Structures are given as structure tokens and as C-alpha cells.
XYZ file of C-alpha atoms in Angstrom:
464
model
C 101.821 -142.779 40.478
C 98.174 -143.709 40.968
C 96.063 -143.392 37.827
C 93.349 -141.417 39.644
C 95.539 -139.009 41.603
C 94.892 -135.553 43.011
C 96.085 -133.870 39.812
C 94.315 -136.177 37.355
C 93.815 -134.388 33.993
C 95.594 -131.257 35.260
C 98.593 -130.667 33.002
C 100.369 -127.698 34.592
C 100.635 -125.820 37.910
C 98.081 -123.205 36.814
C 95.447 -125.878 36.186
C 96.313 -127.534 39.514
C 95.791 -124.298 41.445
C 92.586 -123.432 39.618
C 91.080 -126.814 40.374
C 92.113 -127.252 43.983
C 91.588 -123.633 45.061
C 88.493 -122.685 43.058
C 86.619 -125.709 41.692
C 87.118 -128.746 43.877
C 84.971 -127.703 46.807
C 82.077 -126.095 44.934
C 78.601 -127.572 45.531
C 76.701 -129.271 42.717
C 73.473 -128.204 41.051
C 72.521 -131.167 38.888
C 69.850 -129.449 36.835
C 69.164 -132.335 34.453
C 69.183 -136.014 35.382
C 67.092 -139.162 35.049
C 67.174 -140.370 38.647
C 64.047 -142.074 39.961
C 62.581 -139.829 42.696
C 61.040 -142.857 44.405
C 64.505 -144.321 44.887
C 65.604 -141.073 46.548
C 62.537 -141.027 48.773
C 63.107 -144.675 49.732
C 66.831 -143.971 50.216
C 67.643 -147.195 48.435
C 70.868 -149.103 48.990
C 72.571 -151.885 47.083
C 74.333 -155.043 48.163
C 76.695 -155.293 45.214
C 78.381 -153.110 42.596
C 76.407 -154.526 39.671
C 73.125 -153.246 41.042
C 74.335 -149.673 41.429
C 76.713 -149.676 38.441
C 75.358 -151.871 35.642
C 71.586 -151.995 36.029
C 70.086 -149.626 33.463
C 73.455 -148.305 32.254
C 73.280 -148.506 28.475
C 76.679 -146.814 28.201
C 78.288 -149.884 29.784
C 76.103 -152.339 27.877
C 77.235 -150.841 24.561
C 80.896 -151.342 25.426
C 80.299 -154.905 26.577
C 78.457 -155.842 23.379
C 81.262 -154.278 21.348
C 83.677 -156.520 23.235
C 81.818 -159.628 22.094
C 79.907 -160.210 25.311
C 76.515 -161.878 25.008
C 73.321 -160.052 25.943
C 72.696 -162.418 28.836
C 75.590 -160.693 30.652
C 74.213 -157.183 29.906
C 70.450 -157.208 30.329
C 69.894 -160.924 30.661
C 69.557 -163.488 33.399
C 73.169 -164.070 34.397
C 74.063 -163.429 38.033
C 75.233 -160.029 39.214
C 78.705 -161.406 39.872
C 78.948 -162.852 36.361
C 77.789 -159.560 34.795
C 80.356 -157.605 36.771
C 83.081 -160.035 35.732
C 82.298 -159.468 32.059
C 82.341 -155.703 32.462
C 85.648 -155.920 34.328
C 87.065 -157.994 31.493
C 86.014 -155.256 29.079
C 87.841 -152.494 30.958
C 91.346 -153.076 29.524
C 89.829 -152.636 26.060
C 88.406 -149.246 27.033
C 91.662 -147.281 27.093
C 90.920 -143.837 25.530
C 87.191 -144.412 25.954
C 85.704 -142.051 28.581
C 84.204 -145.069 30.342
C 87.706 -145.901 31.574
C 88.008 -142.496 33.250
C 84.451 -142.446 34.601
C 84.626 -145.937 36.065
C 87.930 -145.424 37.851
C 86.843 -142.015 39.163
C 83.729 -143.592 40.657
C 85.722 -146.433 42.207
C 88.138 -143.930 43.723
C 85.622 -141.421 45.044
C 82.864 -143.674 46.365
C 84.730 -146.856 47.252
C 88.257 -145.656 48.020
C 89.694 -147.918 45.330
C 92.510 -146.006 43.654
C 95.285 -148.561 44.050
C 94.172 -151.127 41.454
C 92.924 -150.902 37.882
C 89.741 -152.788 37.130
C 90.220 -155.844 34.913
C 89.171 -159.443 34.793
C 92.092 -160.287 37.083
C 91.141 -157.697 39.729
C 87.368 -158.169 39.482
C 87.121 -160.375 42.583
C 89.053 -157.898 44.728
C 87.019 -154.939 43.487
C 83.755 -156.875 43.944
C 84.604 -157.652 47.561
C 85.869 -154.176 48.443
C 82.882 -152.415 46.892
C 80.498 -154.842 48.605
C 81.977 -153.921 51.986
C 81.309 -150.238 51.338
C 77.817 -150.828 49.957
C 76.686 -152.995 52.833
C 78.291 -150.584 55.280
C 75.665 -147.901 54.764
C 76.117 -146.327 51.328
C 72.700 -145.234 50.083
C 71.122 -142.960 47.498
C 70.788 -139.974 49.818
C 74.246 -140.432 51.308
C 75.759 -140.438 47.823
C 73.978 -137.164 47.075
C 74.918 -135.388 50.281
C 78.492 -136.689 50.268
C 78.820 -135.361 46.715
C 77.705 -131.880 47.919
C 74.607 -131.863 45.743
C 72.311 -129.001 46.717
C 69.667 -129.460 44.004
C 68.767 -132.197 41.542
C 66.172 -131.939 38.770
C 64.627 -135.200 37.659
C 62.844 -135.742 34.323
C 59.084 -136.196 34.622
C 56.020 -136.610 32.446
C 53.076 -134.181 32.791
C 50.891 -137.052 34.028
C 53.268 -137.919 36.891
C 51.877 -137.444 40.383
C 55.128 -135.945 41.767
C 54.238 -137.587 45.065
C 57.849 -138.438 45.840
C 59.079 -134.914 45.150
C 56.408 -133.564 47.478
C 57.215 -136.068 50.212
C 60.926 -135.252 50.050
C 60.162 -131.532 50.307
C 57.825 -132.066 53.267
C 60.365 -134.105 55.206
C 63.072 -131.518 54.555
C 65.675 -133.601 52.753
C 68.836 -131.493 52.528
C 68.967 -131.785 48.715
C 66.217 -130.098 46.730
C 64.666 -132.760 44.484
C 62.724 -130.867 41.851
C 60.714 -132.121 38.881
C 61.307 -131.198 35.260
C 58.429 -130.996 32.780
C 59.026 -133.385 29.814
C 55.876 -133.295 27.590
C 57.231 -135.210 24.582
C 54.423 -137.782 24.562
C 51.708 -135.124 24.485
C 52.843 -133.867 21.093
C 53.568 -137.290 19.553
C 50.478 -137.190 17.361
C 52.147 -139.567 14.883
C 52.693 -142.351 17.456
C 50.376 -145.277 18.221
C 50.393 -144.525 21.966
C 49.173 -140.926 21.585
C 45.451 -141.520 22.147
C 46.044 -143.741 25.157
C 48.358 -141.097 26.562
C 45.739 -138.367 26.103
C 43.238 -140.547 27.931
C 45.608 -140.751 30.897
C 46.228 -137.005 30.731
C 42.469 -136.485 30.730
C 42.146 -138.540 33.908
C 44.823 -136.722 35.905
C 43.683 -133.260 34.759
C 39.958 -134.041 35.078
C 39.389 -132.511 31.632
C 37.722 -134.262 28.726
C 40.272 -133.938 25.933
C 38.039 -133.848 22.878
C 39.482 -130.821 21.107
C 42.818 -129.126 20.642
C 41.923 -126.282 23.061
C 40.984 -128.849 25.715
C 44.358 -130.548 25.243
C 46.131 -127.256 25.854
C 43.892 -126.537 28.851
C 44.781 -129.917 30.395
C 48.489 -129.330 29.826
C 48.303 -125.838 31.331
C 46.715 -127.268 34.464
C 49.487 -129.837 34.751
C 52.110 -127.163 34.062
C 50.775 -125.192 37.028
C 50.738 -128.395 39.101
C 54.436 -128.882 38.335
C 55.180 -125.248 39.138
C 53.490 -125.589 42.522
C 55.718 -128.617 43.191
C 58.870 -126.558 42.586
C 59.459 -127.241 38.898
C 61.428 -124.491 37.165
C 62.681 -126.271 34.038
C 61.160 -128.015 31.057
C 62.906 -130.406 28.714
C 62.241 -131.652 25.199
C 63.960 -134.550 23.449
C 63.732 -133.556 19.791
C 64.795 -135.398 16.648
C 64.878 -131.973 15.041
C 63.330 -128.552 15.666
C 59.766 -127.891 14.544
C 58.856 -124.580 12.926
C 56.420 -125.395 10.126
C 53.836 -122.752 9.123
C 50.308 -123.710 10.169
C 46.825 -122.337 10.651
C 44.525 -122.893 13.604
C 42.126 -124.674 11.290
C 44.852 -127.113 10.233
C 45.753 -127.937 13.830
C 42.094 -128.511 14.687
C 41.676 -130.853 11.726
C 44.871 -132.782 12.555
C 43.834 -133.182 16.189
C 40.299 -134.305 15.341
C 41.464 -136.912 12.840
C 44.204 -138.289 15.101
C 41.914 -138.352 18.143
C 39.441 -140.392 16.121
C 42.186 -142.893 15.339
C 43.103 -141.633 11.890
C 46.605 -141.292 10.494
C 48.495 -138.047 10.017
C 51.156 -137.342 7.421
C 54.722 -136.400 8.370
C 54.024 -132.844 7.211
C 50.918 -132.660 9.404
C 52.842 -134.063 12.360
C 55.453 -131.314 11.933
C 52.736 -128.643 11.939
C 51.102 -130.109 15.041
C 54.419 -130.367 16.895
C 55.236 -126.781 15.946
C 51.962 -125.597 17.450
C 52.580 -127.597 20.613
C 56.160 -126.390 21.015
C 54.982 -122.794 20.744
C 52.400 -123.429 23.451
C 55.037 -125.002 25.665
C 57.322 -122.016 25.120
C 54.564 -119.611 26.135
C 53.815 -121.605 29.280
C 57.477 -121.610 30.305
C 57.901 -117.879 29.649
C 54.820 -117.014 31.686
C 56.167 -118.990 34.671
C 59.770 -117.812 34.361
C 61.005 -121.350 33.678
C 64.055 -122.439 31.708
C 63.419 -124.483 28.569
C 65.885 -127.209 27.555
C 66.078 -128.450 23.963
C 67.986 -131.725 23.485
C 68.389 -132.004 19.726
C 69.792 -134.665 17.448
C 69.506 -138.217 18.769
C 68.718 -141.023 16.335
C 67.004 -143.448 18.670
C 66.297 -147.188 18.824
C 68.049 -148.060 15.579
C 68.211 -151.811 16.178
C 64.607 -152.852 15.615
C 65.178 -156.462 16.640
C 66.635 -155.567 20.019
C 64.244 -152.650 20.500
C 61.385 -155.168 20.344
C 63.217 -157.392 22.802
C 64.577 -154.819 25.271
C 62.688 -151.564 24.703
C 64.044 -147.987 24.541
C 67.117 -146.579 26.291
C 69.030 -149.836 26.142
C 72.019 -148.732 24.086
C 70.945 -148.634 20.451
C 70.899 -144.888 19.848
C 73.357 -142.746 17.904
C 74.040 -139.256 16.588
C 71.708 -137.944 13.882
C 72.766 -135.602 11.077
C 69.634 -133.558 10.364
C 70.053 -129.873 9.593
C 68.137 -127.757 12.093
C 69.693 -124.273 12.040
C 66.851 -122.661 10.066
C 63.934 -124.190 12.006
C 65.690 -123.472 15.312
C 66.100 -119.814 14.367
C 62.477 -119.695 13.209
C 61.170 -121.329 16.402
C 63.071 -118.990 18.704
C 62.021 -116.034 16.577
C 58.322 -116.945 16.712
C 58.415 -116.916 20.501
C 60.577 -113.794 20.621
C 58.058 -111.885 18.465
C 55.426 -112.522 21.129
C 57.859 -111.632 23.936
C 57.349 -115.226 25.090
C 60.846 -116.616 24.616
C 61.879 -118.191 27.937
C 65.398 -118.748 29.180
C 66.583 -121.557 26.935
C 69.416 -124.106 26.938
C 70.175 -125.739 23.582
C 72.059 -129.053 23.540
C 73.410 -130.516 20.313
C 74.440 -134.142 19.955
C 76.329 -133.840 16.690
C 79.662 -132.068 17.290
C 79.504 -130.490 13.841
C 76.689 -128.300 15.242
C 78.749 -126.670 18.024
C 79.337 -123.457 16.107
C 75.745 -123.425 14.806
C 74.432 -123.373 18.372
C 77.114 -121.018 19.677
C 76.276 -118.419 17.031
C 72.521 -118.900 17.449
C 72.678 -117.746 21.077
C 73.560 -114.159 20.279
C 70.562 -113.729 17.982
C 68.134 -113.900 20.890
C 69.924 -112.433 23.910
C 67.777 -109.486 24.940
C 69.557 -108.016 27.969
C 66.898 -109.216 30.394
C 68.984 -112.056 31.857
C 72.739 -112.607 31.619
C 73.222 -115.599 29.336
C 69.486 -115.950 28.721
C 70.041 -118.301 25.775
C 72.628 -120.944 26.666
C 74.669 -123.522 24.811
C 74.262 -126.761 26.724
C 77.192 -128.743 28.041
C 78.537 -131.706 26.101
C 75.646 -134.167 26.097
C 75.438 -137.973 25.837
C 78.032 -138.983 23.252
C 79.781 -135.633 23.823
C 80.068 -135.640 27.634
C 83.703 -136.705 27.468
C 87.005 -134.835 27.390
C 87.104 -134.046 23.682
C 83.390 -133.215 23.516
C 83.593 -130.901 26.513
C 86.697 -129.150 25.208
C 85.127 -128.617 21.785
C 81.979 -127.190 23.374
C 84.114 -124.884 25.524
C 86.102 -123.709 22.502
C 83.017 -122.938 20.408
C 81.256 -121.093 23.222
C 84.429 -119.208 24.192
C 85.088 -118.038 20.652
C 81.505 -117.113 19.776
C 79.779 -116.239 23.052
C 80.369 -115.508 26.732
C 81.948 -118.604 28.235
C 81.982 -117.110 31.721
C 78.149 -116.975 31.680
C 77.920 -120.730 30.985
C 75.730 -122.609 33.505
C 78.035 -125.615 33.499
C 77.751 -129.356 33.857
C 74.984 -131.849 34.624
C 74.916 -135.639 34.900
C 72.041 -136.540 32.532
C 72.270 -139.891 34.308
C 70.198 -142.619 35.909
C 73.041 -143.499 38.282
C 73.684 -142.157 41.773
C 77.412 -142.628 41.156
C 77.549 -140.133 38.286
C 78.324 -137.011 40.307
C 81.965 -137.547 39.440
C 80.939 -136.195 35.999
C 80.969 -132.765 37.651
C 84.485 -133.366 38.949
C 85.547 -134.595 35.511
C 84.106 -131.478 33.880
C 85.705 -129.136 36.412
C 89.111 -130.731 35.967
C 88.838 -130.358 32.193
C 87.651 -126.746 32.580
C 90.598 -125.894 34.833
C 93.029 -127.611 32.508
C 91.774 -125.640 29.502
C 92.091 -122.357 31.395
C 95.404 -123.356 33.000
C 96.943 -124.049 29.597
C 95.660 -120.669 28.357
C 97.338 -118.981 31.331
C 100.602 -120.835 30.646
C 100.566 -119.731 27.003
C 99.707 -116.126 27.841
C 96.341 -116.302 26.092
C 94.512 -115.068 29.201
C 95.919 -113.034 32.121
C 98.026 -114.666 34.802
C 95.468 -113.485 37.359
C 94.041 -116.125 39.676
C 91.430 -113.766 41.108
C 90.043 -113.199 37.616
C 90.334 -116.711 36.219
C 89.461 -118.354 39.532
C 86.238 -116.366 39.693
C 85.410 -117.650 36.216
C 85.940 -121.217 37.406
C 83.654 -120.652 40.397
C 81.000 -119.076 38.184
C 80.918 -121.938 35.693
C 81.196 -124.637 38.373
C 78.319 -123.419 40.542
C 77.447 -119.739 40.824
C 75.994 -119.270 37.337
C 73.593 -122.186 37.710
C 72.621 -121.041 41.189
C 71.720 -117.594 39.869
C 70.245 -118.652 36.515
C 67.779 -121.231 37.817
C 66.862 -119.398 40.999
C 66.299 -122.493 43.122
């Protein structure tokens, strides 16, 4: 039997029926990704598998380094063919790693290669067969439309022009390419780049940022600019959650000192970030946006290679900070003002699944079904075990059927198979429950749940 076959990951007839009848043909709303909108506008294509598969993919680089492969074959100057060869040689060592599943799913779905397993011995054959497909007309937009993507939300800084999003909308591209507001740099008062960033924000907003109120005014203008361009989600990459008590006078003093080039203490930075996060929450609530909180990454741990390669190159890991109390306090502060937007909370440490799942119910207010969401398995958790554990926690402690489902969180146009992977796992979990009598043997009921989580919930929740 082929490894990637029609019933891959589906362990019984109930799971098979759920997937093929209810999940397989659903469209995709990819509401959080890191695709480059310019590449979509330009409808880029690639002449070899390395360019579409290995460039920028820190997931793959990490596995290659762990297999004893030198950096020159990951991010260095070796040829594309040599880099692909080294990744192919790593594949047999990836059994039980999700990369083995992801890679073979992508080869099967986009290149029709389901009859060989990738290895050093098969690398030449796979290189040639994928090259034929790539040079035969496979492009960024074709990958999106062939994958039945109806909307994709990129991740964008408040100073971005959004020119490519606007151009794609004007030309009527079949997939909605929408921006997402990611204002992390604006609140990084403890970073060396902060003043330079504020200068750039001042230029694009045409506001002299010489006070804290003027900073908020500039950000509000950009928030409206994003809204006018179709943005309906914000996103924050947080080490932890900020909810430190502060006064307006303290925030003014912190801003003035930092803007003049002075240093701020960690405690002052927490206060400033709390104030900013509250402002961002108010902006989102006023516009009816959805706020995303990605919590718990410990980033750029290898200082030597960070200096050499920069961020997002494969040297991040799971953090273990405790954030239950500040998260509750932050959500409560916004809720008191009736300014708590729809919110999706993603944890990176699996120990926090139940923390997040129980936090949701504290702030559901009946205004929107599933207003506060537990995010799908993210980053190190977007694999079979991580997804199943997220599903179990949310099922036991919340309303799993209201879950808005999967996203790619990816820089790759080949990552839409993550949605298929998720849907197969979802159907297998529910199929096994049906087999064991834990949920009714009712395909209308359970199938509707599959359709909701696969597509309909996201379509309703985000209102694209």
C-alpha cells in the first residue's frame, strides 16, 4: 500500500466516511500565514524544489542541522541541488517526526509523487519529477486556487503600504488576500530599534510622534488604513501576557525617556506594553476585528547564529513562563470597558492547553458564538499529537464544535496540506469516538461538526 493513500491517518470506517464525505472537499480559509503578498501579486514560480521547499523553511533547517549537516547546505552557498540532496538524506531519519508526513503529503498532492519515499537514493528522481511540474506552470496563485483557498490573511506591520493587497483586490484575484495588523515593534520600548521604528511610523502616518498620545494617534490612523484595506484580524507575538498596573503619568514618563534615547527597566517595559496592548484591544473591539495572541515562544536562543543569520532561522523553542494570571487580568481589563474583541489564544507549551481551554469560558458573553477561542496547535504543536491534545482539552472544557479550525502559519505556498492533515486527524478522533460509542453513530450530526470546524465556523466568525 502507498504510504500517502486515500485513507492516510484514518483508522476505521467511521473516520474514512467523515473525511471523504464531509471534510475533504471543504474550502480553506487560511486566517493566519506569513506569505509574502508581493509574491502572490507577482504570481511567482520556481524552477526547482529547493526554491519552493527549502528557502526560508526553518523547520527543515533544524532537522538537517540535527542530522549533522553543515550550515552551508541549509542557509549557505551550496547549490540548490546539493541542498535538496542533503534534505533528502535526512528524510529516513525523520520517521515519527511530523516533517515526514508533511513532506510526503506535499509531494503527493502538488507533484503527484506518491509511489516513492524521499531519501538520498531517490533524490535524483524526485528532483527531476518535481522540476517537470514546476516548470510546467505551477505558480503561487495556482497553488492557492488548486488548494481551494478562498481567503488568506498575511502578517503585516502597521507601517506596511499594503500596496500588493490593494492591487490584488483591484484585479479581482479569486482568493481574498487580506492583511493582518501585527504591531509588535511599536510596543518594543525596550529594544534598540524602537526609536528608528517610531520615526518610520511618523513618516507613513504624517504625525510627529513626540508624545505617547501622538504615538497612539499615529497607530489609530494606521489601524483605520488597514481596516480600509480589508484587514479584520490583528496578531501579537508575545513572550508572555502584559497586565501590570500603571498610571498615565508613568506611561508618559517612560515614553519621554525612551524617545530621548534613555533606558527603561524591565518593570517599566511591562507597564508600557500593558498600556499599548489595552489600546490595541480597544482599537480591535471598535472595528469588530479578531485579536490573536500567540504566547510562549523563546526566540533566537543561539546568539552566535542569530548574529550570523538573523531571526526566524530555526533557533527558537518553547518557553515555560506562567501567564494564567496576567492573561485573565488583561482580558478582564478590556471586558470591564466592554472593549474585549473576539480573541484567539494560542499556546506554545502543551502544558498550557487546559489553562487556555478553561480561560475561554470566563469571558464568553453571549454576543458571538465562540467569541473567545483556543487556537489550533501552533508551531511546535501543529503535528498529530499536538493537534489531538488541543482537541481533547477544548472538547473537555469548552465547545469543540465552535472551534474555528486550522491555519498554516507558514511562509510556504505548499503548506495547504496542513489543512488536509488537520482534517484527517479531526475525522480520525471523531471516528474513533463513534466506534467506541462515546458520541452518537449519527453521520448527519458528527458530519456537520466536521464541516463546521473545517470551514463554516471560520467563514462565519471572521466575516470575510
